[in-house]
Coordinates of C-alpha atoms and ligand atoms in Angstrom, one line a residue:
X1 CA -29.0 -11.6 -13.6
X2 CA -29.0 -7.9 -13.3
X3 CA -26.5 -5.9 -14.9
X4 CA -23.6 -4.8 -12.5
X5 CA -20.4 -2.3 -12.0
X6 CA -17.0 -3.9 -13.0
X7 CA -13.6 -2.5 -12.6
X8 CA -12.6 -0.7 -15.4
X9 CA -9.1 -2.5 -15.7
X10 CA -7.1 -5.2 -14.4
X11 CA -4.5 -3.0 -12.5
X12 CA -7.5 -1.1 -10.9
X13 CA -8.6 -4.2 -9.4
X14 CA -5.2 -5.0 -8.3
X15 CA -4.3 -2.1 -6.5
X16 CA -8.1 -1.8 -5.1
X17 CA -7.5 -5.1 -3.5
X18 CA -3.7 -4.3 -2.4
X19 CA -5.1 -1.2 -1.2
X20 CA -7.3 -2.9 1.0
X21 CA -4.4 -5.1 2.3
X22 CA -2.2 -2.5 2.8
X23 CA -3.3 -0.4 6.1
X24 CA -2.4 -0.1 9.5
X25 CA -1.9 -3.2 10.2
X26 CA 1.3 -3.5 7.8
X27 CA 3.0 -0.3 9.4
X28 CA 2.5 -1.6 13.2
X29 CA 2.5 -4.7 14.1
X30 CA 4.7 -6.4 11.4
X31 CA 7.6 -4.5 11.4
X32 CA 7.5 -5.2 15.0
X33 CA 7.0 -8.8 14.8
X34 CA 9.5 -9.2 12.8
X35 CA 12.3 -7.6 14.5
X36 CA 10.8 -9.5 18.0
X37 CA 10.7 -12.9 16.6
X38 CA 13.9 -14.1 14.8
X39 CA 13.9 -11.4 11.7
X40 CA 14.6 -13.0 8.8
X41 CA 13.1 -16.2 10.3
X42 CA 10.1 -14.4 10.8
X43 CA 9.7 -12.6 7.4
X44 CA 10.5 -16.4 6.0
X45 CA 7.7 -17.9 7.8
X46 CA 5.3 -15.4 7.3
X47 CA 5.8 -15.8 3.4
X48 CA 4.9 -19.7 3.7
X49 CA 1.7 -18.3 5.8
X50 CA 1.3 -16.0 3.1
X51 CA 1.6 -18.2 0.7
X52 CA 0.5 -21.5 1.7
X53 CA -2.7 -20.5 3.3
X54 CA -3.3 -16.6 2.8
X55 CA -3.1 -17.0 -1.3
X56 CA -5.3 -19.7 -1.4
X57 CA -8.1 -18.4 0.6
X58 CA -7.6 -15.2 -0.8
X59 CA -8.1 -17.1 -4.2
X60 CA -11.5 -19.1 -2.9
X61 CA -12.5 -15.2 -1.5
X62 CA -12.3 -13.9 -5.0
X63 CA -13.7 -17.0 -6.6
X64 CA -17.1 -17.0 -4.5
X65 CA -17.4 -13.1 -5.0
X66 CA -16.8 -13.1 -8.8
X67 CA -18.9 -16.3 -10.0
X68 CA -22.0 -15.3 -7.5
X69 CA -21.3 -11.2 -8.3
X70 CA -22.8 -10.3 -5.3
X71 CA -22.4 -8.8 -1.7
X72 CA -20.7 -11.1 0.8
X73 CA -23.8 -12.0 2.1
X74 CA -25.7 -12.8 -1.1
X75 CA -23.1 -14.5 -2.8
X76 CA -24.0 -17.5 -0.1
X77 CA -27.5 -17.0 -0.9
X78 CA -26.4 -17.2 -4.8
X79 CA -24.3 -20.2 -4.4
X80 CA -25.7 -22.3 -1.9
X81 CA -29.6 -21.5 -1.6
X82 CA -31.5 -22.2 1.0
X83 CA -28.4 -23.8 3.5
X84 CA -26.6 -21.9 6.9
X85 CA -23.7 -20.8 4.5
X86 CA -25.1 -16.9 4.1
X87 CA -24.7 -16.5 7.9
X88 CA -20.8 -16.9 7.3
X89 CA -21.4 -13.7 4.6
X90 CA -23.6 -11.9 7.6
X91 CA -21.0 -12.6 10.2
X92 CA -18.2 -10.6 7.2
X93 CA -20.7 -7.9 7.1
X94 CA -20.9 -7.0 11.1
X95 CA -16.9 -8.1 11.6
X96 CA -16.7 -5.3 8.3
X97 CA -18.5 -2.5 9.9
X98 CA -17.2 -3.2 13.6
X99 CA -13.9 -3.3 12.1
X100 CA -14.4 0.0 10.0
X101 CA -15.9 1.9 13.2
X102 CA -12.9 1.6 15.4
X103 CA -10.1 1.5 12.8
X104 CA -11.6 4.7 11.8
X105 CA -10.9 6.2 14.9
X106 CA -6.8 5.5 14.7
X107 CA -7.4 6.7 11.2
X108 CA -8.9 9.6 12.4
X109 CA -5.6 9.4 14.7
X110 CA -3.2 9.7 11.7
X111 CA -4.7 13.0 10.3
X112 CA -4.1 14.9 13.5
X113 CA -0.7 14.1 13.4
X114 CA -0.9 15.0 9.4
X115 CA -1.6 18.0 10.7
X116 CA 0.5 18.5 13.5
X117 CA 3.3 17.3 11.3
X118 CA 2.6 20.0 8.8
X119 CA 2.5 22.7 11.4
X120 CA 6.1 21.5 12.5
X121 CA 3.8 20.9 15.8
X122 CA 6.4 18.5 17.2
X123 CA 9.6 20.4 16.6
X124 CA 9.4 21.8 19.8
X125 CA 9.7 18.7 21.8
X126 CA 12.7 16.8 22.6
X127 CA 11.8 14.2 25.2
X128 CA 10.2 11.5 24.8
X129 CA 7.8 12.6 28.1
X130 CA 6.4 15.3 26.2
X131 CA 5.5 13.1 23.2
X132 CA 3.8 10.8 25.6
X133 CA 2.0 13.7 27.4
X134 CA 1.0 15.2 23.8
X135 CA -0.9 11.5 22.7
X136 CA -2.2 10.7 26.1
X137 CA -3.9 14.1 26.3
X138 CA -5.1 13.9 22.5
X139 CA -6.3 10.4 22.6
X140 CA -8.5 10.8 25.7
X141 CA -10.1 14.2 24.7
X142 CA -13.7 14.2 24.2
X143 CA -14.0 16.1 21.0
X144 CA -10.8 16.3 18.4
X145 CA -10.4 12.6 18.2
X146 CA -14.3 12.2 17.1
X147 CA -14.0 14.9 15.1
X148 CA -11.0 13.5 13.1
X149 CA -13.1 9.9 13.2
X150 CA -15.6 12.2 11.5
X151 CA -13.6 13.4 8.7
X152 CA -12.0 10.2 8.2
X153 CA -15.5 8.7 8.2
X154 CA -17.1 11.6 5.6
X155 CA -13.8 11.4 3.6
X156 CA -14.7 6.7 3.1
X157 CA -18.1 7.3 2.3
X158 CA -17.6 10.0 -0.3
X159 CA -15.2 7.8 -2.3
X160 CA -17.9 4.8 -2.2
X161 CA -20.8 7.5 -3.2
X162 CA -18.8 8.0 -6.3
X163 CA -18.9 4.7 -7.0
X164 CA -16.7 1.2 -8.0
X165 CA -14.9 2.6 -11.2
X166 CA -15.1 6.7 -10.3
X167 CA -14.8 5.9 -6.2
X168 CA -12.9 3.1 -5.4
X169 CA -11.1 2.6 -8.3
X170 CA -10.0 5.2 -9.3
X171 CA -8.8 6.7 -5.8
X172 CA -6.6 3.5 -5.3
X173 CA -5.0 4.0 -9.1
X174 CA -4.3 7.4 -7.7
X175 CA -3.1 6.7 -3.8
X176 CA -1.8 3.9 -3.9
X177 CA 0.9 4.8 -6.6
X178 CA 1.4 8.0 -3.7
X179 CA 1.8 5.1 -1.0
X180 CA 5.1 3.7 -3.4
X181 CA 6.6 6.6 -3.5
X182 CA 6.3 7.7 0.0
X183 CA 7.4 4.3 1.1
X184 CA 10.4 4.5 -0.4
X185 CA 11.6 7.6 -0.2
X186 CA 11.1 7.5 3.6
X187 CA 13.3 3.9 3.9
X188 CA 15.8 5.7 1.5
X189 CA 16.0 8.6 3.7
X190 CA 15.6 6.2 7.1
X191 CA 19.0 4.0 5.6
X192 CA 21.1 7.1 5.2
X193 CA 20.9 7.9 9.0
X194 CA 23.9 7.2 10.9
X195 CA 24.1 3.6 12.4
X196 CA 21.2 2.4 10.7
X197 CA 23.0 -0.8 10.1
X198 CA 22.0 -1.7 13.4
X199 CA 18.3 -1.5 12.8
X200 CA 18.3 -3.7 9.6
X201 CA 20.3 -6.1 11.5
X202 CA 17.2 -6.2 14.2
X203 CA 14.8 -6.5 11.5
X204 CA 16.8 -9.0 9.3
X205 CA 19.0 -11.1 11.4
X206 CA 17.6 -14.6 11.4
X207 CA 17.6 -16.5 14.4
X208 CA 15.4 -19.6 14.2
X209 CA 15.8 -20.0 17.8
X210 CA 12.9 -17.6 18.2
X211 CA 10.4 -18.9 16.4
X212 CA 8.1 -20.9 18.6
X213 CA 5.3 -22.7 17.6
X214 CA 3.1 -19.8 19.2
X215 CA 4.9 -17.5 16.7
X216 CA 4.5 -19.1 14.0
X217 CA 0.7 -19.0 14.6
X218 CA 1.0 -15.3 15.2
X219 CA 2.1 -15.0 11.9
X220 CA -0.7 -16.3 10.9
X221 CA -3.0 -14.2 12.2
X222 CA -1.3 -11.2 11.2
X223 CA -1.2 -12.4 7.2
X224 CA -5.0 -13.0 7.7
X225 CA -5.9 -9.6 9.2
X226 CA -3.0 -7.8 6.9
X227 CA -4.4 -9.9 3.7
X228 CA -8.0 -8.4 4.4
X229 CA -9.4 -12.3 4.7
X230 CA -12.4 -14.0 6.8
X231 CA -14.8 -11.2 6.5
X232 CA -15.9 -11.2 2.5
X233 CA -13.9 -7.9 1.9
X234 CA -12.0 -9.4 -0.9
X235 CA -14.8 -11.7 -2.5
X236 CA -17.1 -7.9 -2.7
X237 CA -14.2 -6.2 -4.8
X238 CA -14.2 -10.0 -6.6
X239 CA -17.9 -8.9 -7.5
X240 CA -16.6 -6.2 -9.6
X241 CA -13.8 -8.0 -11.2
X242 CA -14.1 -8.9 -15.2
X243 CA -13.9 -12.2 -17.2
X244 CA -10.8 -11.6 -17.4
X245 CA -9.0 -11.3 -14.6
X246 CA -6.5 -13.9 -13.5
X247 CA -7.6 -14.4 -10.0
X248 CA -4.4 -16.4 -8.4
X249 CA -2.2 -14.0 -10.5
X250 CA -4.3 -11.2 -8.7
X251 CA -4.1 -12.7 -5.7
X252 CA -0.1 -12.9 -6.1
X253 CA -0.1 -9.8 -6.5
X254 CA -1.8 -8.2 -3.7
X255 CA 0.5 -10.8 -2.0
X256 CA 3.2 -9.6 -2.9
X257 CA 2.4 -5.6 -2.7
X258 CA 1.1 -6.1 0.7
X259 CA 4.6 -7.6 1.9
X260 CA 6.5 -5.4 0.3
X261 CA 4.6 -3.0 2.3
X262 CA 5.5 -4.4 5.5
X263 CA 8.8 -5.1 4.8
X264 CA 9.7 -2.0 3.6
X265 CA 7.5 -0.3 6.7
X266 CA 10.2 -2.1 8.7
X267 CA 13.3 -0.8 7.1
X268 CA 11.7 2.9 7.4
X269 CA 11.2 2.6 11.4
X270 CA 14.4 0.2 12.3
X271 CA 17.4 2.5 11.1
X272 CA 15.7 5.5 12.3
X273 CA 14.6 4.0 16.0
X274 CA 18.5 2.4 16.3
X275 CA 20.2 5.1 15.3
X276 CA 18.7 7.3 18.4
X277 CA 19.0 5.0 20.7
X278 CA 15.1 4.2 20.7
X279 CA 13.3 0.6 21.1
X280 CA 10.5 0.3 19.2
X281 CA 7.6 -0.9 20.4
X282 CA 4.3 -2.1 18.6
X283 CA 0.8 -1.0 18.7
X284 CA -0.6 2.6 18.7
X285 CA 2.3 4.3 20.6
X286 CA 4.8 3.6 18.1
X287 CA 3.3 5.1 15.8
X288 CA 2.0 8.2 17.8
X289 CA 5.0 8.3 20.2
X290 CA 7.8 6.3 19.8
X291 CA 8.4 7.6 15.7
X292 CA 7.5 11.5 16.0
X293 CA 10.4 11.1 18.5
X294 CA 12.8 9.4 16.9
X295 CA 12.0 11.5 13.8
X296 CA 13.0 14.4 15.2
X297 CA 16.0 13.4 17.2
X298 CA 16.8 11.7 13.7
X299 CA 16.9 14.3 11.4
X300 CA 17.1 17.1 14.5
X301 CA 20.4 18.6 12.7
X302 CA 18.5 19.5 9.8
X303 CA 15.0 20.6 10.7
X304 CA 13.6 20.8 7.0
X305 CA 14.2 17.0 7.1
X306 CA 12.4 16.2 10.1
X307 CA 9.9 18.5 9.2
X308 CA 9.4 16.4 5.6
X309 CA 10.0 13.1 6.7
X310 CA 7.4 13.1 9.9
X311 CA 4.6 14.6 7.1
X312 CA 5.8 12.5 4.5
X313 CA 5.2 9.6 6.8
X314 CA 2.1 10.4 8.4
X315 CA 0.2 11.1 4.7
X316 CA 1.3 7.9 4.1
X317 CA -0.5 6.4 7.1
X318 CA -3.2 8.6 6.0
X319 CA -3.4 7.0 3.3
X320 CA -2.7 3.0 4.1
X321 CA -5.9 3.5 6.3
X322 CA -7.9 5.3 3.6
X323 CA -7.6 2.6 0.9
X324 CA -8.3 0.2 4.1
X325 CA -11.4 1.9 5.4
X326 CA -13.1 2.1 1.7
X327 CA -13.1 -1.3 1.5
X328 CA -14.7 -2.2 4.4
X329 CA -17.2 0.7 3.9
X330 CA -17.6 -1.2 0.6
X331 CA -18.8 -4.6 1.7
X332 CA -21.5 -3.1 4.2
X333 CA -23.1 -1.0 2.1
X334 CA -22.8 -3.4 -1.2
X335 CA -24.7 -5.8 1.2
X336 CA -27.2 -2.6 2.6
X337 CA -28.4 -1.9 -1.2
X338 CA -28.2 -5.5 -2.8
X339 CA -29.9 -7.1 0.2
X340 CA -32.1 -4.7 1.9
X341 CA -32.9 -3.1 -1.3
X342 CA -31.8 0.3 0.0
X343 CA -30.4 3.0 -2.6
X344 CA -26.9 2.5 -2.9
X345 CA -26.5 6.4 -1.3
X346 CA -28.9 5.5 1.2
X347 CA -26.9 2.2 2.1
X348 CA -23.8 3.9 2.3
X349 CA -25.4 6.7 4.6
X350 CA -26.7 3.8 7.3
X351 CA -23.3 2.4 7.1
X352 CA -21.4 6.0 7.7
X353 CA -23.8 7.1 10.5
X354 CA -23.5 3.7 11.9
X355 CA -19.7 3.6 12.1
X356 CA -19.7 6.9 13.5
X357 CA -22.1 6.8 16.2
X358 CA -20.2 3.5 17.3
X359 CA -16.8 4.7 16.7
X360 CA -17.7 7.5 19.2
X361 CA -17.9 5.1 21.6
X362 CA -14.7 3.5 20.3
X363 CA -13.2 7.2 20.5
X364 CA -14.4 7.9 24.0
X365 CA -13.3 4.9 25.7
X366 CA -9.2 6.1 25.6
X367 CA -11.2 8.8 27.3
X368 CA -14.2 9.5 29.6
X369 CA -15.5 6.3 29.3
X370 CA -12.2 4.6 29.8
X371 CA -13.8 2.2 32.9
X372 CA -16.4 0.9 30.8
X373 CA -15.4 -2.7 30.5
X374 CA -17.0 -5.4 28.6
X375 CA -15.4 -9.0 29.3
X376 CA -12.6 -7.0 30.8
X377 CA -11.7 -4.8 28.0
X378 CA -12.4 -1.3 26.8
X379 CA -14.9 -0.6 24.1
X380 CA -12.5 -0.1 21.5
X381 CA -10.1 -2.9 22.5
X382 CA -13.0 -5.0 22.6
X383 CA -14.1 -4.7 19.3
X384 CA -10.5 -5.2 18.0
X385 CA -10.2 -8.5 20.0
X386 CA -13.9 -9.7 18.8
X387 CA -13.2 -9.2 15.6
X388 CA -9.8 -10.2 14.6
X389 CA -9.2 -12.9 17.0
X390 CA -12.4 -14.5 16.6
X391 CA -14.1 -13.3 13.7
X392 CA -11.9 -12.9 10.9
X393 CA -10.4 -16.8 12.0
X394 CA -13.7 -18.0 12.0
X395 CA -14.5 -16.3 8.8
X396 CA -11.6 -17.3 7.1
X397 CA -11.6 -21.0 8.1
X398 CA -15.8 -21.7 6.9
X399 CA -14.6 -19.9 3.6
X400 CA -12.1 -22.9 2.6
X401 CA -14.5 -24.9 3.8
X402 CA -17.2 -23.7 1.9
X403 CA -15.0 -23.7 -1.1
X404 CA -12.9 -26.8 -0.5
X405 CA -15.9 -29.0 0.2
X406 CA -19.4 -27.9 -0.4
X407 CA -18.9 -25.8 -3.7
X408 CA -19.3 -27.7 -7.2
X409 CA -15.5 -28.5 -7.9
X410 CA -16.7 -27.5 -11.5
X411 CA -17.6 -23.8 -10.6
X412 CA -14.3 -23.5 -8.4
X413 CA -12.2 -24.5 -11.7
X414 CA -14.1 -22.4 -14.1
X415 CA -13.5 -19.1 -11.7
X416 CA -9.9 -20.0 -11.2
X417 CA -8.7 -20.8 -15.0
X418 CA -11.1 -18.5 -16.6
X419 CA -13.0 -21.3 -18.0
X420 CA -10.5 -24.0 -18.7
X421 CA -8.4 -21.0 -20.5
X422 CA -5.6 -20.7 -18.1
X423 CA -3.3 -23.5 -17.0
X424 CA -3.7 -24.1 -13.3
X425 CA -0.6 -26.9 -12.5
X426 CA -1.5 -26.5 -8.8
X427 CA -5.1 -27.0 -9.2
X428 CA -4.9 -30.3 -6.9
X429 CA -2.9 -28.6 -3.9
X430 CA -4.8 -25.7 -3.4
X431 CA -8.2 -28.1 -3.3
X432 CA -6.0 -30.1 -0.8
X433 CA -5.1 -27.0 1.0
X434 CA -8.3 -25.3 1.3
X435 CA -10.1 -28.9 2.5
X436 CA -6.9 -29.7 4.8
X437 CA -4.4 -27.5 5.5
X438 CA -6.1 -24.2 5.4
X439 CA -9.2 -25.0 8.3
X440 CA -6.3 -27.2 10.3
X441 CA -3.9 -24.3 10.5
X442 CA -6.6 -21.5 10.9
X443 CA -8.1 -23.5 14.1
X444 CA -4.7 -23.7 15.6
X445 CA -4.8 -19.8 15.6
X446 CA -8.3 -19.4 16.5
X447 CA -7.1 -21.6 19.7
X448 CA -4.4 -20.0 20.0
X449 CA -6.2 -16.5 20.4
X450 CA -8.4 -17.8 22.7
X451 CA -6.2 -18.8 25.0
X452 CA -6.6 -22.2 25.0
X453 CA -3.1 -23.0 23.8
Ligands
LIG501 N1 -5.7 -5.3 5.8 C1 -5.9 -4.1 6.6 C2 -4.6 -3.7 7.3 O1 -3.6 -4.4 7.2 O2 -4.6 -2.7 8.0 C3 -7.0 -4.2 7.6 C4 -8.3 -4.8 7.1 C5 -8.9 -4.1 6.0 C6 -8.8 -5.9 7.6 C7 -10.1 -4.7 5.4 C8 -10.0 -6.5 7.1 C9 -10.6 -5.8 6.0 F1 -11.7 -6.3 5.5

């Protein structure tokens, strides 16, 4: 087999993968979640779908991408010749590079307000009308969102031009040690406000009367599309993994950086929303109207603070959708230059120019093509709905399959003890889970999503 690229290190390849857990998705809709649906009880339940069902696929991901040490699509191809399987790897690739074009635009999003932030654009405004008025004219302008979309675009495939080890690597041992530190400076400063009790008692309060079994399936979803699973993101950056690596103690560990994330996410916007007075809501408008508010009627006494914390928080954005967007980028052009033979370069050109030209239409529908609907929805909201209510389920559920009953039980214990050189005392349950559990959970969602339920 030909020679390939590995991670130069073990921690690389964990934060690489954390990085591409850690993204949007953490910062809005968990904290939210959480605080709507029983807190603590919440967070609790999440961990068992974290745990139960997101680790172990997580684990099969990695498995299928280090043993084959291909693209997502290949690996199928390597694995199980000749069969259907490689259209579950094609159907990773498109959900990877619809995913990346309309992500990019909210990316794009967070480096506006990087900027506005830094040009202490919002101090001026006081009500939350005008912060509403400032996104609603932003969002649906023709030109500044693209052209943010387009830097946040150019900035993703510059990183995977430079390659596994010097590219992606390397940028998440650099930003993701950044994202730390900005996380928790932010929920130190965020706890010192005044009557911040009351938000950690929102987030943390558990009250097992809320959970329904509709939430608990939400929490599902939302562990699948934070954990990066269903589309082959994780089994590509498997590809590049060594001998070495422990995959379940690398999957434990994204895990548990990716919840820390979200949890800590909460305890940065809770204080600061209760102690003005502000409910938070989830989505794109809390984090492009409801927080620049409430950071500056937070910390409006001392405007140096305001100033800080609202940059402070939107590089780190920046930079949870950064290490997010590279890994997507990754898995379509891995698949452009293994499978279609394309320069690497030249695959990760098609993939850039692709995601722009569709994310322009992503971009424009907040805007001038806002009544263009497709089965009811807008372009963008769409592509959202297509992808992580029906693709990334879909995805994720034919991975245990594949693993739990079509691949040689051999090569699935080889990949996950390193050859018989690590203990696995669980090996038996996570079979059990990824045959049973797993696909019988994942189609409860996948119903769920669709309404049926
Ligand atoms: N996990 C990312 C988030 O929480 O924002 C989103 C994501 C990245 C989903 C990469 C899927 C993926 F392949």
């Amino acid at each position: 087999m030909k020679e390939r690229v590995n991670f130069g290190s073990k921690i690389g390849a964990i934060l690489a993968a954390a990085g591409s857990a850690v993204g949007l998705g953490n910062i809005w809709r968990f904290p939210y979640e959480t605080g709507n649906h029983g807190g603590a009880a919440f967070i609790f339940i999440y961990l068992i779908c974290i745990f139960l069902i997101g680790l172990p696929i997580m684990i099969a991901e990695f498995s299928i991408g280090r043993h084959s040490r291909a693209n997502t699509a290949g690996a199928y191809k390597v694995l199980a010749p000749g069969t259907p399987w490689k259209y579950v790897g094609y159907m990773g690739v498109l959900a990877g590079f619809l995913i990346l074009s309309f992500y990019s635009v909210v990316a794009g999003w967070t480096l506006e307000y990087t900027l506005q932030a830094l040009s202490n654009g919002f101090s001026g405004m006081t009500q939350s009308k005008e912060f509403t008025l400032f996104f609603a004219s932003f969002s649906s302008s023709t030109f500044r969102p693209i052209l943010w979309m387009f830097c946040f675009l150019i900035m993703t495939h510059i990183i995977i031009e430079m390659g596994v080890k010097k590219g992606i690597e390397k940028s998440a041992k650099i930003m993701m040690p950044a994202l730390f530190l900005l996380i928790v400076i932010l929920a130190v400063c965020s706890l010192t406000l005044p009557g911040a009790g009351n938000g950690l008692e929102f987030l943390f309060k558990p009250d097992f009367s809320k959970v329904t079994p509709k939430v608990f399936m939400g929490a599902m979803g939302q562990a699948f599309f934070s954990l990066s699973l269903g589309l082959g993101c994780l089994s590509t950056y498997a590809s590049y993994f060594g001998k070495e690596a422990n995959l379940s103690r690398t999957a434990i560990s994204v895990g548990i950086i990716d919840t820390f994330v979200a949890i800590i996410a909460g305890i940065i916007i809770f204080p600061a929303a209760f102690s003005v007075g502000i409910s938070p809501d989830a989505g794109p408008s809390l984090l492009f109207i409801t927080l620049p508010n409430v950071f500056q009627l937070a910390f409006g006494d001392i405007p140096l603070l305001a100033y800080l914390f609202s940059l402070m928080f939107y590089i780190l954005l920046a930079l949870a959708a950064f290490t997010s967007t590279i890994s997507m980028h990754e898995v379509v052009t891995a698949f452009i230059h293994e499978e279609w033979k394309f320069s690497r370069r030249k695959a990760a050109w098609m993939v850039t120019v692709g995601c722009i030209v569709l994310g322009i239409c992503s971009s424009l529908s907040f805007g001038p093509w806002s009544d263009f609907h497709l089965f009811g929805l807008n372009i963008f909201d769409f592509l959202d709905s297509l992808t992580s209510k029906i693709m990334l389920p879909l995805g994720g559920m034919l991975i245990s399959i594949f693993t739990g009953w079509y691949l040689d039980r051999r090569i699935v214990w080889n990949e996950i003890s390193n050859e018989s050189k690590l203990k696995v005392p669980l090996f038996k349950a996570y079979i059990f889970i990824l045959k049973y559990i797993a696909p019988i959970a994942i189609s409860l969602i996948f119903i769920k999503e669709l309404g049926i339920l």
